[in-house]
Every structure is written in structure tokens, then in C-alpha cells.
CSV table of C-alpha atoms in Angstrom, one decimal:
chain,number,residue,atom,x,y,z
A,1,MET,CA,-15.8,-5.8,-22.1
A,2,ALA,CA,-17.7,-5.5,-18.7
A,3,GLY,CA,-20.9,-3.5,-18.5
A,4,GLN,CA,-21.0,-0.5,-16.6
A,5,ASN,CA,-22.6,-2.2,-13.6
A,6,ARG,CA,-20.3,-5.3,-13.3
A,7,ARG,CA,-18.0,-4.6,-10.4
A,8,ALA,CA,-16.2,-8.1,-9.6
A,9,GLY,CA,-16.3,-11.9,-10.5
A,10,ARG,CA,-14.7,-13.7,-13.0
A,11,ILE,CA,-10.8,-13.1,-13.3
A,12,TYR,CA,-8.0,-14.1,-15.5
A,13,LEU,CA,-4.4,-14.4,-14.4
A,14,LYS,CA,-1.6,-14.8,-17.0
A,15,ILE,CA,2.4,-15.1,-16.5
A,16,ASP,CA,4.1,-13.7,-19.5
A,17,GLY,CA,0.8,-14.1,-21.5
A,18,ALA,CA,0.3,-17.6,-20.4
A,19,LEU,CA,-3.4,-18.2,-18.6
A,20,GLN,CA,-3.3,-19.7,-14.9
A,21,ASP,CA,-6.0,-21.3,-12.9
A,22,ALA,CA,-6.7,-18.5,-10.7
A,23,LYS,CA,-8.8,-19.6,-7.8
A,24,GLY,CA,-10.5,-17.4,-5.0
A,25,SER,CA,-10.0,-13.9,-4.3
A,26,PHE,CA,-6.8,-11.8,-5.6
A,27,SER,CA,-5.5,-8.4,-4.3
A,28,TYR,CA,-2.9,-6.1,-5.7
A,29,ASN,CA,-1.1,-2.9,-4.8
A,30,LEU,CA,0.1,-0.5,-7.6
A,31,GLY,CA,3.1,0.4,-5.3
A,32,TYR,CA,2.9,3.9,-5.3
A,33,ASP,CA,4.0,5.9,-2.1
A,34,LYS,CA,1.7,5.8,0.9
A,35,ASN,CA,1.3,9.1,2.8
A,36,ASP,CA,1.1,9.2,6.5
A,37,GLY,CA,0.5,12.5,8.5
A,38,ILE,CA,2.9,14.1,10.9
A,39,ILE,CA,1.2,14.9,14.0
A,40,GLY,CA,2.8,17.1,16.7
A,41,ALA,CA,1.4,18.5,19.6
A,42,ASP,CA,-0.2,21.8,18.1
A,43,GLY,CA,-1.8,19.9,15.0
A,44,VAL,CA,-1.0,18.4,11.8
A,45,HIS,CA,2.5,19.4,10.4
A,46,GLY,CA,2.4,17.7,7.0
A,47,TYR,CA,3.1,14.3,5.9
A,48,LYS,CA,5.8,11.8,5.2
A,49,SER,CA,5.8,9.5,2.2
A,50,THR,CA,7.0,5.6,2.5
A,51,VAL,CA,7.7,3.4,-0.1
A,52,GLN,CA,5.2,0.4,-0.7
A,53,VAL,CA,6.0,-2.5,-3.1
A,54,ALA,CA,3.7,-3.2,-6.0
A,55,TYR,CA,2.4,-6.8,-6.0
A,56,ILE,CA,-0.5,-9.3,-7.1
A,57,GLU,CA,-1.2,-11.8,-4.8
A,58,GLY,CA,-3.8,-14.7,-4.6
A,59,VAL,CA,-4.3,-18.4,-5.0
A,60,ILE,CA,-4.0,-20.6,-8.0
A,61,THR,CA,-4.8,-24.2,-8.4
A,62,ASP,CA,-2.0,-26.7,-9.0
A,63,ARG,CA,-2.3,-28.7,-12.3
A,64,SER,CA,0.0,-31.7,-13.6
A,65,THR,CA,1.6,-29.2,-16.3
A,66,LEU,CA,2.7,-26.6,-13.6
A,67,ASN,CA,6.5,-26.9,-12.6
A,68,LEU,CA,6.4,-25.7,-8.9
A,69,ALA,CA,10.3,-25.0,-8.8
A,70,ALA,CA,9.9,-22.8,-12.1
A,71,LEU,CA,7.3,-20.8,-10.3
A,72,ALA,CA,9.1,-20.4,-7.2
A,73,GLN,CA,12.2,-19.0,-9.3
A,74,GLN,CA,10.4,-16.7,-11.7
A,75,ASP,CA,12.0,-13.2,-12.0
A,76,ASP,CA,11.6,-10.5,-14.6
A,77,ILE,CA,8.2,-11.6,-15.6
A,78,THR,CA,4.8,-9.6,-16.7
A,79,VAL,CA,2.0,-10.6,-14.6
A,80,THR,CA,-1.4,-9.5,-15.7
A,81,LEU,CA,-4.7,-9.5,-14.0
A,82,ASP,CA,-7.8,-9.1,-16.0
A,83,LEU,CA,-10.8,-8.1,-13.7
A,84,ALA,CA,-14.2,-8.5,-14.2
A,85,ASN,CA,-15.1,-4.7,-14.1
A,86,GLY,CA,-12.9,-4.4,-17.3
A,87,LYS,CA,-9.7,-3.2,-15.6
A,88,THR,CA,-6.6,-4.7,-16.2
A,89,ILE,CA,-3.6,-4.6,-13.6
A,90,VAL,CA,0.1,-5.3,-15.3
A,91,LEU,CA,2.9,-6.1,-13.2
A,92,SER,CA,6.2,-5.7,-15.0
A,93,GLU,CA,9.7,-6.8,-14.1
A,94,ALA,CA,8.1,-8.7,-11.4
A,95,TRP,CA,9.5,-11.8,-9.4
A,96,PHE,CA,7.8,-14.7,-7.2
A,97,ALA,CA,7.7,-13.4,-3.6
A,98,GLY,CA,5.5,-16.4,-2.3
A,99,GLU,CA,6.6,-19.4,-0.3
A,100,GLY,CA,5.7,-21.8,-3.1
A,101,THR,CA,3.7,-24.2,-0.5
A,102,VAL,CA,0.7,-26.4,-2.0
A,103,THR,CA,-2.0,-27.6,-0.1
A,104,THR,CA,-3.3,-31.0,-1.3
A,105,GLU,CA,-7.1,-31.0,-0.5
A,106,GLU,CA,-7.7,-28.4,-2.9
A,107,ALA,CA,-4.5,-28.4,-4.9
A,108,GLU,CA,-4.0,-24.6,-3.9
A,109,ILE,CA,-0.9,-22.5,-4.1
A,110,THR,CA,-0.7,-19.0,-2.6
A,111,VAL,CA,1.3,-16.9,-4.9
A,112,ARG,CA,2.7,-13.4,-4.9
A,113,TRP,CA,4.8,-11.4,-7.4
A,114,GLU,CA,6.2,-8.3,-6.4
A,115,SER,CA,8.1,-5.5,-8.6
A,116,SER,CA,10.0,-2.3,-7.8
A,117,THR,CA,8.3,-0.5,-10.4
A,118,PRO,CA,4.7,0.5,-10.2
A,119,ALA,CA,2.2,-1.7,-11.8
A,120,GLN,CA,-0.1,-0.1,-14.6
A,121,GLU,CA,-3.8,0.2,-14.0
A,122,ILE,CA,-5.2,-0.2,-17.6
């Protein structure tokens, strides 16, 4: 468990419970509606809500046991991102939405999973 002063640092990425080799910075969006103001000539009239997709994205390191074809075809999986501040982001019923491109110099794979249901922040 993180102390109250820790905000960032080590993360753990799991796909259906299997730990992955997370590398670098990850980002996520819980997938709740985004509100934008409606502005008229006489002032603000209110707001409109637009849907956002829930996602987790970042970079993982390729390894000999990683099946890239299987990764690129993932569907109906659970992705969890354990953060250094003690939070866990859970993306359920997710699918792989990345390109599946690997760079060889650092063995990097940019990954993105999306879901039609909001992610949970635990």
C-alpha cells in the first residue's frame, strides 16, 4: 500500500490477472460523459454531454512468450492498472484497440484497450 505522500512511480498492468511488462507512462479515462458549455450571444445557456470511451493505454515491452497476434485480437478481457498512489483502475469487457506495432530498438509495443462500459477506480 502506498503512503499518503506517494503520488506516482511504479505501476503494474494485468490482463485477465496476468502481469505484463509495463513500460513508461500510462494514461486512462474512466469513460464518463464530457460536459461542454453551450454559449449563446447572451451568455452561457447550459451544457451538452458527449460520450467518451473508457480506455487504458501505454507501452509494454515485448518478450519471447508474448503472442502479438493474440494480443491484437483480445476481446472481452479485464485490464487492471495498479498505480503507485494506491489506486487501481479496472477496465472490464475490454477489447484491444491498438495497432499492434512493435519497435525493435527497445522492444516496445504501444497498447490501448477500450470498453463501452465505464472503468472503475478502486
